[in-house]
Coordinates of C-alpha atoms in Angstrom, one line a residue:
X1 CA 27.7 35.6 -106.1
X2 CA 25.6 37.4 -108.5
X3 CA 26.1 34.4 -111.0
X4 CA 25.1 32.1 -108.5
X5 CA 21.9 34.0 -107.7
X6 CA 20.9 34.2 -111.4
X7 CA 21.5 30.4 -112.0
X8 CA 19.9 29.4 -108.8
X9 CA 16.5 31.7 -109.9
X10 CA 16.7 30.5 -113.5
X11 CA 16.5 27.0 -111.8
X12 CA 13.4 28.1 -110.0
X13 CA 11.3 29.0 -112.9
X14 CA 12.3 25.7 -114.7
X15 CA 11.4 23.9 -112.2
X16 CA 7.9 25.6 -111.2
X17 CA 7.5 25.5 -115.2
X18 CA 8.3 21.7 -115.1
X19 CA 6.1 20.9 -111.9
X20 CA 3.4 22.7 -113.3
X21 CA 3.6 21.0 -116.5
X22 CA 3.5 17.9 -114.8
X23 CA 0.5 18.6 -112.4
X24 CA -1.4 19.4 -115.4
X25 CA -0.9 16.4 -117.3
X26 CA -1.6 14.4 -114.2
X27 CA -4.6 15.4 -113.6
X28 CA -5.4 16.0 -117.8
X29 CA -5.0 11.8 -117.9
X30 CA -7.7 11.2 -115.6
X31 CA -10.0 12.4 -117.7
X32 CA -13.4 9.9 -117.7
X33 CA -14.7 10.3 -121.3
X34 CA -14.0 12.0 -124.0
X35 CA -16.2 15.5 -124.3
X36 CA -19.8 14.8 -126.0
X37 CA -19.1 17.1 -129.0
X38 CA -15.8 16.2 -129.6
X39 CA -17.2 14.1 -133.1
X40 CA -18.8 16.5 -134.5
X41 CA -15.8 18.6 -134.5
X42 CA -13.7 15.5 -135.9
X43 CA -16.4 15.6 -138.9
X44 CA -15.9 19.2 -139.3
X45 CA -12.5 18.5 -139.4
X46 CA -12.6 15.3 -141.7
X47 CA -14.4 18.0 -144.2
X48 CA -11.7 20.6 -144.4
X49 CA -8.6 18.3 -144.4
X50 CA -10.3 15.1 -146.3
X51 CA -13.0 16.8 -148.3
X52 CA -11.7 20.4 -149.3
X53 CA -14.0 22.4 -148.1
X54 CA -15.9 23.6 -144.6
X55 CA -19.1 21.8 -144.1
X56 CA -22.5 24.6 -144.4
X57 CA -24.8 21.9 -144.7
X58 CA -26.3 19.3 -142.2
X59 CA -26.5 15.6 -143.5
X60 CA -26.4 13.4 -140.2
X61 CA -30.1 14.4 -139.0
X62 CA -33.2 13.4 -140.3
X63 CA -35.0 16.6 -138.7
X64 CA -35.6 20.0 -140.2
X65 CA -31.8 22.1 -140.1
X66 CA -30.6 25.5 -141.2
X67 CA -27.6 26.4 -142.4
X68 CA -24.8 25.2 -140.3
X69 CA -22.8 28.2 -138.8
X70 CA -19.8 26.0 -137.8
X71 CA -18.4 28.8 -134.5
X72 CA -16.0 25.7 -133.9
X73 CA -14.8 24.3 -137.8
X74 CA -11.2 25.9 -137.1
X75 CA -10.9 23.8 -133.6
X76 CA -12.1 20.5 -135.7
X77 CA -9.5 20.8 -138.0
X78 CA -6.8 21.1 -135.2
X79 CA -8.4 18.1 -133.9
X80 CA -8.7 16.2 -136.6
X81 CA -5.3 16.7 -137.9
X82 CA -3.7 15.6 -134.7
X83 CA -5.8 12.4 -134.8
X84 CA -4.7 12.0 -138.7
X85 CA -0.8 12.7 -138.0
X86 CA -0.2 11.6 -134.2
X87 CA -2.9 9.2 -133.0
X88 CA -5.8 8.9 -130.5
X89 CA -3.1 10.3 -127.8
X90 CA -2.3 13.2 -129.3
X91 CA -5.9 14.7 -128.3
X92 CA -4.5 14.7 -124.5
X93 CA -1.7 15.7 -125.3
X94 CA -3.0 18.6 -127.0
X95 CA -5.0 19.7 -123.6
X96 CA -2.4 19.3 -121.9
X97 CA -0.1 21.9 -123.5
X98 CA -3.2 24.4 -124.2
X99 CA -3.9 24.1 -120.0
X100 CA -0.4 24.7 -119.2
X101 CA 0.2 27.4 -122.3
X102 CA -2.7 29.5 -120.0
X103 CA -1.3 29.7 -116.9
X104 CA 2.2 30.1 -118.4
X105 CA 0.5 33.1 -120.3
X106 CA -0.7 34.1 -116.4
X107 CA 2.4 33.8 -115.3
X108 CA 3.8 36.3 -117.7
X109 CA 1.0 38.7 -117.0
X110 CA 2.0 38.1 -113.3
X111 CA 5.8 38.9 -114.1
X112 CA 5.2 42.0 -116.4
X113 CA 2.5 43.4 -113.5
X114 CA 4.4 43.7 -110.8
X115 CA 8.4 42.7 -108.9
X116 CA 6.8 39.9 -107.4
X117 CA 7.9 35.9 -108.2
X118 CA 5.3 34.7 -110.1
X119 CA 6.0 31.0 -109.5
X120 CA 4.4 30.3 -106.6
X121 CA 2.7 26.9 -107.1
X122 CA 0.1 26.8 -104.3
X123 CA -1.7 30.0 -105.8
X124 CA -1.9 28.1 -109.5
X125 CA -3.6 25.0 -108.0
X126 CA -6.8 26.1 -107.6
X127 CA -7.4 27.8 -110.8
X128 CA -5.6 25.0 -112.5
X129 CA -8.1 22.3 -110.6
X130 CA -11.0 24.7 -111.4
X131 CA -10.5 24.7 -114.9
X132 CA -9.9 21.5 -115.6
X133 CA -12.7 20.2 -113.2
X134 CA -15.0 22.5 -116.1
X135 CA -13.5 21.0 -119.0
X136 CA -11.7 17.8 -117.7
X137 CA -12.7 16.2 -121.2
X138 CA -10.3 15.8 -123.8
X139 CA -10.4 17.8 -125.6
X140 CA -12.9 20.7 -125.5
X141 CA -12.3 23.8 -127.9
X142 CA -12.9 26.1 -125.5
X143 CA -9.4 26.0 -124.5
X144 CA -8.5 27.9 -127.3
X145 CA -10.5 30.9 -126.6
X146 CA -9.2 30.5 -122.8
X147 CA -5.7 30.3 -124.2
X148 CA -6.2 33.4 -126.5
X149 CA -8.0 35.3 -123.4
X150 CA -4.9 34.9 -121.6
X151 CA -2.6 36.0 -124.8
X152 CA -4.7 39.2 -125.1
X153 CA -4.8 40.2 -121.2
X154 CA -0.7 40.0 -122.0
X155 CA -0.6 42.0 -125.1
X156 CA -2.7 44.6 -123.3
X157 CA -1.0 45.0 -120.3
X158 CA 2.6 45.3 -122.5
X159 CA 0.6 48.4 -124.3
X160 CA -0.1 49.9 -120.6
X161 CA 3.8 49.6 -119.9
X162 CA 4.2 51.8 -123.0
X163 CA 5.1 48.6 -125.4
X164 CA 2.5 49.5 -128.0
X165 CA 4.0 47.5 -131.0
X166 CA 2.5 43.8 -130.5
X167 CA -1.2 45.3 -130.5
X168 CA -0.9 45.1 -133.9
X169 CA -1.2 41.1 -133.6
X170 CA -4.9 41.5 -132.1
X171 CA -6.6 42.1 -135.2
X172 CA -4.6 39.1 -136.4
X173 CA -5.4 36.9 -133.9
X174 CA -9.1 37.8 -133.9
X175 CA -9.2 36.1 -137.4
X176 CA -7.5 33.2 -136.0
X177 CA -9.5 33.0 -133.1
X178 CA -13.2 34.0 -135.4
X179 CA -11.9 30.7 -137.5
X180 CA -11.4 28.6 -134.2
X181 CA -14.1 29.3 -132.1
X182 CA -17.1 31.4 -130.9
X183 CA -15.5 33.1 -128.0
X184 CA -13.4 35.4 -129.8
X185 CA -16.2 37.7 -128.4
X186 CA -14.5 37.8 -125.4
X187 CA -11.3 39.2 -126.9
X188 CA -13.1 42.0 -128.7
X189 CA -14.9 42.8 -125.0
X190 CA -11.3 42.7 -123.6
X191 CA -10.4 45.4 -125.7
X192 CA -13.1 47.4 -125.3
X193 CA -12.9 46.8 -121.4
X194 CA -9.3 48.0 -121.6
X195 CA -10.6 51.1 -123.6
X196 CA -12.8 52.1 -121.1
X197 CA -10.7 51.2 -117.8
X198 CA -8.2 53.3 -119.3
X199 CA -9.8 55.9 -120.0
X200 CA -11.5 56.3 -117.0
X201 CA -7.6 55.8 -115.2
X202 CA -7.1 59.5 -117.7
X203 CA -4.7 57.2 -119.7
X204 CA -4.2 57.5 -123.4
X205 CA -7.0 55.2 -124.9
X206 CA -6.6 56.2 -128.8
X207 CA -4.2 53.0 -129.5
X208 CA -6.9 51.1 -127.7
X209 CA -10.1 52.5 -129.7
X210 CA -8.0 51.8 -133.3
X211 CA -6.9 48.4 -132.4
X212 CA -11.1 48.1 -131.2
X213 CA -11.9 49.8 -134.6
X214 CA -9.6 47.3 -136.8
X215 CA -10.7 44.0 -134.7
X216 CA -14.6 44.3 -135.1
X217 CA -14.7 44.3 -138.8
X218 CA -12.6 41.6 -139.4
X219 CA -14.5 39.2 -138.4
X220 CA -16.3 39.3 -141.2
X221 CA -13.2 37.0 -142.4
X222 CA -14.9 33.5 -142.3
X223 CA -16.4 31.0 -144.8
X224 CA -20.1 32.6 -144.2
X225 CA -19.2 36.1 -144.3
X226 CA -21.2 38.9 -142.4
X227 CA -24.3 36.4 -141.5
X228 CA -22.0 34.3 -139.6
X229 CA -21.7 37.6 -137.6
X230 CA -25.4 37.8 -136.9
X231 CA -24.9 34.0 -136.2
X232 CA -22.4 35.2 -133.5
X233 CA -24.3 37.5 -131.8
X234 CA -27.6 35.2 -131.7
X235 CA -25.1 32.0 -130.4
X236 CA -24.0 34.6 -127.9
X237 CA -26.9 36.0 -125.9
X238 CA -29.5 33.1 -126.3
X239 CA -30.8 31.0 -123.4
X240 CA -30.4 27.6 -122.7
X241 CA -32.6 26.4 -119.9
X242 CA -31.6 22.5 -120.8
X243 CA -28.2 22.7 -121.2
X244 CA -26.4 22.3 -117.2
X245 CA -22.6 23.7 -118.3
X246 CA -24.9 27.1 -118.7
X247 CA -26.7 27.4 -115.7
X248 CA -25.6 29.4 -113.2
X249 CA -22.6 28.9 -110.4
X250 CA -25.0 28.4 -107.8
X251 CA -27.9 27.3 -109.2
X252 CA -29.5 23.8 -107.3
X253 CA -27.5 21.9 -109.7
X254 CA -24.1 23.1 -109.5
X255 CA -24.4 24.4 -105.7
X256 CA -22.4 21.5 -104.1
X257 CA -20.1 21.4 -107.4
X258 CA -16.9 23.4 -109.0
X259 CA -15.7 23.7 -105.3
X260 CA -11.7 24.1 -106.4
X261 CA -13.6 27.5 -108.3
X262 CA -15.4 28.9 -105.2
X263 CA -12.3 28.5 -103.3
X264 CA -10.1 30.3 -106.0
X265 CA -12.6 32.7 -106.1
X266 CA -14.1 33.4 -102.4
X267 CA -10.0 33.1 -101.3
X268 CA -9.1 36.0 -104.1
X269 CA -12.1 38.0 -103.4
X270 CA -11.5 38.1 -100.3
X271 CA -7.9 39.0 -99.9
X272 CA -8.7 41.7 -102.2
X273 CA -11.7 43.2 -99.6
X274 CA -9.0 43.0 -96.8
X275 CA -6.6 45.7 -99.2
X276 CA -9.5 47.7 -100.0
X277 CA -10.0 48.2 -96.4
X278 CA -6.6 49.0 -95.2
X279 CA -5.6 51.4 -98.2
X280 CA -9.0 53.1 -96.8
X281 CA -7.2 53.3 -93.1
X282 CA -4.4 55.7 -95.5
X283 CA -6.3 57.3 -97.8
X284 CA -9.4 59.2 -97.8
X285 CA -12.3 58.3 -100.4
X286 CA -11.4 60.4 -103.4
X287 CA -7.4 59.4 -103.3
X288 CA -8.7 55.7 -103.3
X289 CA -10.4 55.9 -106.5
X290 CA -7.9 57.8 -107.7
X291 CA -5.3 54.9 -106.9
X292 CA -7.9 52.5 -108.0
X293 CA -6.7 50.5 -111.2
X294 CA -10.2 50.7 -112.8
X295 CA -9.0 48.3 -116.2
X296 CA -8.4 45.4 -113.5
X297 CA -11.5 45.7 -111.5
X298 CA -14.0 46.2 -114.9
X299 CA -12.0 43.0 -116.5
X300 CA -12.9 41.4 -112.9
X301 CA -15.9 42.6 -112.7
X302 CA -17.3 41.5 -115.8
X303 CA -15.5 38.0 -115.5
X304 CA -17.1 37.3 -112.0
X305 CA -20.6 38.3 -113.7
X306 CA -20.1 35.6 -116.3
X307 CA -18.9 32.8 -113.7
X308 CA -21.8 33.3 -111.6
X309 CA -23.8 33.7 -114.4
X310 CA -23.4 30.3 -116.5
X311 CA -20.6 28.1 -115.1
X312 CA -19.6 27.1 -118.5
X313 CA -18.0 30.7 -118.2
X314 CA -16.3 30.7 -115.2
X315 CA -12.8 29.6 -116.5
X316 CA -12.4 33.4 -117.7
X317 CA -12.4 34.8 -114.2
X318 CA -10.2 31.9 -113.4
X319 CA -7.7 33.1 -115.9
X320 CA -8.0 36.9 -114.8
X321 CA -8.5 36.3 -111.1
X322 CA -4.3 34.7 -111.7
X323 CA -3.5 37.3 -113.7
X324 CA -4.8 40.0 -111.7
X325 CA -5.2 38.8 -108.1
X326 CA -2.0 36.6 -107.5
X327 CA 0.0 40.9 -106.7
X328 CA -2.4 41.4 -103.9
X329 CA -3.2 38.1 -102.6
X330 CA 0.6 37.8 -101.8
X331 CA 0.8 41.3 -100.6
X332 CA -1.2 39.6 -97.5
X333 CA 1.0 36.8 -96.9
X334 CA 4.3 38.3 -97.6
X335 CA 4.2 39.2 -93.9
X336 CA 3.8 35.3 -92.5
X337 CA 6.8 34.2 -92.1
X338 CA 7.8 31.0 -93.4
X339 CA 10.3 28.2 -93.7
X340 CA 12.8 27.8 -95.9
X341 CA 12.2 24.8 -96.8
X342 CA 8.4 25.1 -97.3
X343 CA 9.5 25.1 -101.3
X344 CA 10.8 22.1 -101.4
X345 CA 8.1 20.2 -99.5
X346 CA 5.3 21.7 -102.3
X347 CA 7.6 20.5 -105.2
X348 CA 7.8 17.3 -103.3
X349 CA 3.8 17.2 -102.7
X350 CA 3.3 18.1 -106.3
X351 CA 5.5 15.7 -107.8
X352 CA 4.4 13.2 -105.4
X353 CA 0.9 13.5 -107.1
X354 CA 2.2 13.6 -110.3
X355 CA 3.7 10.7 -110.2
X356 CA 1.4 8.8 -108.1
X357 CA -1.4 9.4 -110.8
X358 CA 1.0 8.1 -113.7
X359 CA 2.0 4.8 -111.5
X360 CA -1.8 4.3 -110.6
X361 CA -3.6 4.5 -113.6
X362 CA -3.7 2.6 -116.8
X363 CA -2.7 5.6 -119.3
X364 CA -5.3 4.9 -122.2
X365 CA -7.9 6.0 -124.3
X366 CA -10.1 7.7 -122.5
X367 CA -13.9 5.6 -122.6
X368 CA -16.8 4.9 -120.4
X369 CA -19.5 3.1 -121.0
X370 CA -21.4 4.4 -118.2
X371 CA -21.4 7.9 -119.9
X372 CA -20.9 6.6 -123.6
X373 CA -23.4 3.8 -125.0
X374 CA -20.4 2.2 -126.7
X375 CA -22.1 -1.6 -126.8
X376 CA -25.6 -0.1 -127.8
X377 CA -24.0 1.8 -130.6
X378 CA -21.9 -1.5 -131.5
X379 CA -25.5 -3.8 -131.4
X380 CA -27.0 -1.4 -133.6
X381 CA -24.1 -1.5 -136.2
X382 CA -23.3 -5.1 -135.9
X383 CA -27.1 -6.1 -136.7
X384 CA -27.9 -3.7 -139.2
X385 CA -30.5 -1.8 -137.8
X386 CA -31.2 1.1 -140.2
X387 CA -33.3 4.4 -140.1
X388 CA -33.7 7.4 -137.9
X389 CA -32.0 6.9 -134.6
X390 CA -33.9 8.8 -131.4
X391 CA -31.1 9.6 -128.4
X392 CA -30.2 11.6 -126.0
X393 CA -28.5 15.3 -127.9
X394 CA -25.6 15.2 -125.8
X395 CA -25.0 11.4 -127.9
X396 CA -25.8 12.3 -131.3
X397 CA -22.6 13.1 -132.6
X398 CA -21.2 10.0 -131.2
X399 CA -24.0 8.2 -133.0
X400 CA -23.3 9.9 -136.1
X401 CA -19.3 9.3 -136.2
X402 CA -20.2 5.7 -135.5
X403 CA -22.9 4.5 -137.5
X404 CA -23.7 7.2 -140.4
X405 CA -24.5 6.2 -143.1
X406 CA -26.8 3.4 -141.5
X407 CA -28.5 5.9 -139.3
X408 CA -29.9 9.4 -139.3
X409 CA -29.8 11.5 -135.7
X410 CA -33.2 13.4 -134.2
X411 CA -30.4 16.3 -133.1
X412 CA -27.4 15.9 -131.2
X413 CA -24.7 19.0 -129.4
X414 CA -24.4 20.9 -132.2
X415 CA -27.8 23.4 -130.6
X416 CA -28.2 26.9 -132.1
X417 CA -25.6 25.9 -135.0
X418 CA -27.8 23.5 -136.9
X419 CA -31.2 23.0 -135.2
X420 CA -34.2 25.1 -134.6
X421 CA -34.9 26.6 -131.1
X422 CA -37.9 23.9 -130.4
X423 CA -36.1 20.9 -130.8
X424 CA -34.6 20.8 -127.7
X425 CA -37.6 21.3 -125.6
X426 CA -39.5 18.4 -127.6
X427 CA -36.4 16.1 -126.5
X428 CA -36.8 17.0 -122.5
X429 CA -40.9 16.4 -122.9
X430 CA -40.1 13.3 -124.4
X431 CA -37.7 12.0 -121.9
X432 CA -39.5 13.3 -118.9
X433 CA -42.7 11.9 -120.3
X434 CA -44.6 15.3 -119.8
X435 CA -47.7 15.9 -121.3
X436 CA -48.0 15.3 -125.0
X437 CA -44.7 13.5 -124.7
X438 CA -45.2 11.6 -127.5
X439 CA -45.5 14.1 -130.0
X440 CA -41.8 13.7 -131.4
X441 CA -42.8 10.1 -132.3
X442 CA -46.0 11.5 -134.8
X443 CA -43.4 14.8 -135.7
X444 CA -40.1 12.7 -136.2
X445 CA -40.5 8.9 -136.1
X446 CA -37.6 6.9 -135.5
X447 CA -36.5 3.5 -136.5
X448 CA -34.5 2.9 -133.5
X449 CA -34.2 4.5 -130.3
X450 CA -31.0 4.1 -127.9
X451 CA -32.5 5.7 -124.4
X452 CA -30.7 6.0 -120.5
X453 CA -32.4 3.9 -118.1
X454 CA -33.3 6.8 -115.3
X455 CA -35.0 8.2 -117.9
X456 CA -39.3 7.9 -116.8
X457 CA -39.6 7.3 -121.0
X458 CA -37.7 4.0 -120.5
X459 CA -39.9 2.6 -118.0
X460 CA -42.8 3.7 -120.4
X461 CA -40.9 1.9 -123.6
X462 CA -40.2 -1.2 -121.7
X463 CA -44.0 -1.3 -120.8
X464 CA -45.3 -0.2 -124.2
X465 CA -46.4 -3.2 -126.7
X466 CA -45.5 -0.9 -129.9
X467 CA -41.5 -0.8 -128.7
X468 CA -39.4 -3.6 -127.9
X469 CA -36.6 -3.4 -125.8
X470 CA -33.6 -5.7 -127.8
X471 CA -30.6 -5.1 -125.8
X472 CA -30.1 -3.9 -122.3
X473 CA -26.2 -2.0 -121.0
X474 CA -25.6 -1.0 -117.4
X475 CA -27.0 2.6 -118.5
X476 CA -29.0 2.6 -121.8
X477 CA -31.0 0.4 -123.4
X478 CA -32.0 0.1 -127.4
X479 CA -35.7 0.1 -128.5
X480 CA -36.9 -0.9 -132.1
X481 CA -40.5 -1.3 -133.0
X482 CA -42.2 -4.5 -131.8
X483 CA -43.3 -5.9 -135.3
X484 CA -39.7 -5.9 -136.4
X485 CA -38.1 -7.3 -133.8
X486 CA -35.9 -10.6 -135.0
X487 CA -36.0 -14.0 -133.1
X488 CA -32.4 -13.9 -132.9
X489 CA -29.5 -11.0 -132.2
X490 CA -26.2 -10.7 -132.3
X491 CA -24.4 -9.5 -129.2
X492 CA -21.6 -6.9 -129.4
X493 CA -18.1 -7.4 -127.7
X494 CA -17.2 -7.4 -123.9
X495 CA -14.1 -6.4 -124.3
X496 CA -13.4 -3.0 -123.4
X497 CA -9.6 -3.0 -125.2
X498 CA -11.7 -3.6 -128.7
X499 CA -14.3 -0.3 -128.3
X500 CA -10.7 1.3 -127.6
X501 CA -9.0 0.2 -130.2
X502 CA -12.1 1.2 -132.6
X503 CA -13.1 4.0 -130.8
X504 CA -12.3 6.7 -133.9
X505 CA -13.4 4.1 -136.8
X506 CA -16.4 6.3 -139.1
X507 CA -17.6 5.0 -142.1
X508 CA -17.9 8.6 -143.0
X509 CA -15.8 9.6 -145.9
X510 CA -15.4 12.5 -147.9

């Protein structure tokens, strides 16, 4: 009976392991478009594995650049690498197992935390839909930081059950993570967060504060040494009022948005504001706090500051709100009773969806032309127009992977890692035609412009007798200077299946 028991739970877990796997990649392959940034990282990439070495220098953009602190080289060459060996698939793929290597990190957390089954599927679908609704573009390289968040929550719990040997692997994987991306700072605030929780639960902190003290310095272990450092810290705490993924949860923008998120987090919030009041019916004041695990509530805390703060951020409380919350919420629920069968109609829901999705949709590469300006880019490259290419930031690294050398960008997502701090707001004057709009045409003149057609600055190109307007897509349109217009174009391709097929061709080389 006891065998039977065993087999029957090791069956569980494989199959909430293998339904969750599935969920994810079903909703992973509906992914629109591929993420904005994603070719800049495949040229950082193409550097280190074609060229030898990491890239320091702009040479895409004909404005003014500094040094380019690369926070994301490390992600490009994962990137790139899978494109090289596997293929144009292999970048979903890739998200795929990163999304479901988180929550099976959470899950772990979940198991080593408490006696309760941590494979309850309806709790993971919110924070599953929540993340991927933030970064449903394949492939993003944020996920490796969210990945690594989750892998140091584990490690640090296992040292407060007394399993102090894989802290050593921190300081090891903040060099990884330092080399892969940018928000390694959250790992070394993990740490210290766990430093101070624990000390203020009057638990030994000293393995904390050494594993703090041997984690900061070696981040000095990167290709620009201790200025990449300063780089970090700069990267970290600037604004940016332009950029959407950073403004705030419930800002006017994002207010009706990321509702899977607000969900998790309202649902989680408040199941834990129902415990709080009926230990309080048990215990007096003092013997609360005293009970209080102050570790999980500064990690939440500070989590649920930086989701409401910039939504680009939000996946973080996502990952500890599992991790933290999933005990408590259950500890509410335990008492409802429920069918027996109510598992088996959740995998067959799941499932259900899964499989729906794969028999609905055309599994492809990812591309849209409504978000991408696939036939504009194609017209320019097809006709040989040449020079200094004006569009859109969030576009320029798509530009660049396309039609470098032919053309030179104004800027494109690369921000606070190549490009001064005005260049931005002289993009949004331009587009928005504000006053002195047209002062990044005397600053930076282009040869070429490819601009979005809700844009006011299209409807004052169309109308100006100094720009032409040469080809016209459902969402952008491409301007070149009146006196060089030609009599005659060529048109680029209406087949979708060809931009596809194409869709990672560069004539960059190294």
């Amino acid at each position: 009976e006891m065998l039977r028991s065993l087999v029957g739970s090791e069956m569980c877990i494989r199959d909430s392991y293998i339904t969750l796997f599935l969920l994810i990649a079903a909703i992973c392959v509906n992914a629109p478009h591929y993420d904005f940034d994603l070719w800049a990282r495949l040229i950082a990439g193409m550097g280190v594995i074609d060229g030898g070495h990491v890239l320091k220098q702009d040479f895409l953009s004909y404005t003014p650049t500094h040094i380019w602190y690369d926070h994301e080289y490390g992600s490009g060459v994962v990137f790139y690498s899978f494109l090289k060996l596997f293929g144009s698939y292999s970048l979903i793929i890739l998200e795929i197992i990163l999304y479901f290597g988180i929550f099976f990190t959470a899950s772990r957390v979940i198991k080593l935390r408490s006696s309760i089954c941590p494979y309850n599927l309806l709790f993971y679908l919110f924070p599953v839909m929540a993340l991927v609704e933030n970064f449903n573009n394949p492939i993003r390289c944020h996920l490796f930081s969210f990945l690594l968040f989750a892998v140091f929550i584990y490690i640090l719990e296992l040292a407060r059950k007394g399993k102090n040997k894989p802290l050593f692997l921190i300081p090891l994987l903040v060099i990884l993570w330092n080399n892969l991306h940018g928000g390694v700072v959250a790992g070394i605030g993990l740490v210290f967060m766990y430093t101070v929780g624990e000390f203020l639960n009057k638990k030994p902190v000293k393995k904390y504060i050494i594993t703090l003290l041997v984690s900061v310095p070696v981040l000095i272990i990167n290709p620009w040494g201790y200025d990449y450092i300063k780089f970090l810290l700069m990267a970290n705490t600037m604004k940016r009022p332009d950029v959407a993924e950073w403004w705030g949860l419930f800002s006017k923008f994002h207010l009706f948005r990321q509702i899977p998120f607000k969900i998790f987090m309202f649902g989680t919030l408040a199941s834990e504001l129902i415990l709080f009041f009926k230990d309080r019916m048990y215990k007096n004041l003092k013997e609360w706090y005293v009970n209080l695990d102050k570790t999980k509530f500064i990690v939440l805390a500070a989590t649920l500051y930086l989701a409401v703060s910039h939504i680009k951020l939000l996946p973080f409380f996502a990952i500890a709100g599992t991790c933290f919350m999933y005990e408590d919420f259950y500890k509410l629920v335990k008492v409802i009773k429920m069918p027996v069968w109510k598992d088996k109609v959740i995998y067959s829901a799941f499932l259900f969806i899964t499989l729906f999705t794969f028999l609905s949709k055309d599994i492809s590469v990812p591309l849209n032309t409504e978000a991408y300006p696939v036939k504009e880019i194609e017209f320019i490259k097809i006709n040989n127009i040449k020079g200094n290419l004006l569009i859109n930031f969030g576009l320029g690294s798509y530009a660049s992977y396309k039609l470098y050398p032919q053309n030179l960008i104004f800027m494109d997502g690369r921000y606070e890692e190549v490009y001064y701090e005005g260049m931005v707001p002289l993009l949004k004057k331009f587009y928005l035609v504000n006053p002195y709009w047209n002062e990044i045409l005397e600053k930076f003149p282009p040869d070429v412009m490819v601009i979005e057609k809700y844009y006011p600055i299209y409807e004052v190109l169309s109308k100006s007798k100094v720009w032409c307007n040469v080809f016209e897509g459902e969402v952008f349109g491409v301007f070149v200077p009146a006196r060089e217009k030609k009599q005659t174009y060529k048109m680029p391709s209406n087949d979708i299946q060809y931009y596809k097929n194409t869709l990672f061709d560069t004539s960059i080389k190294f």
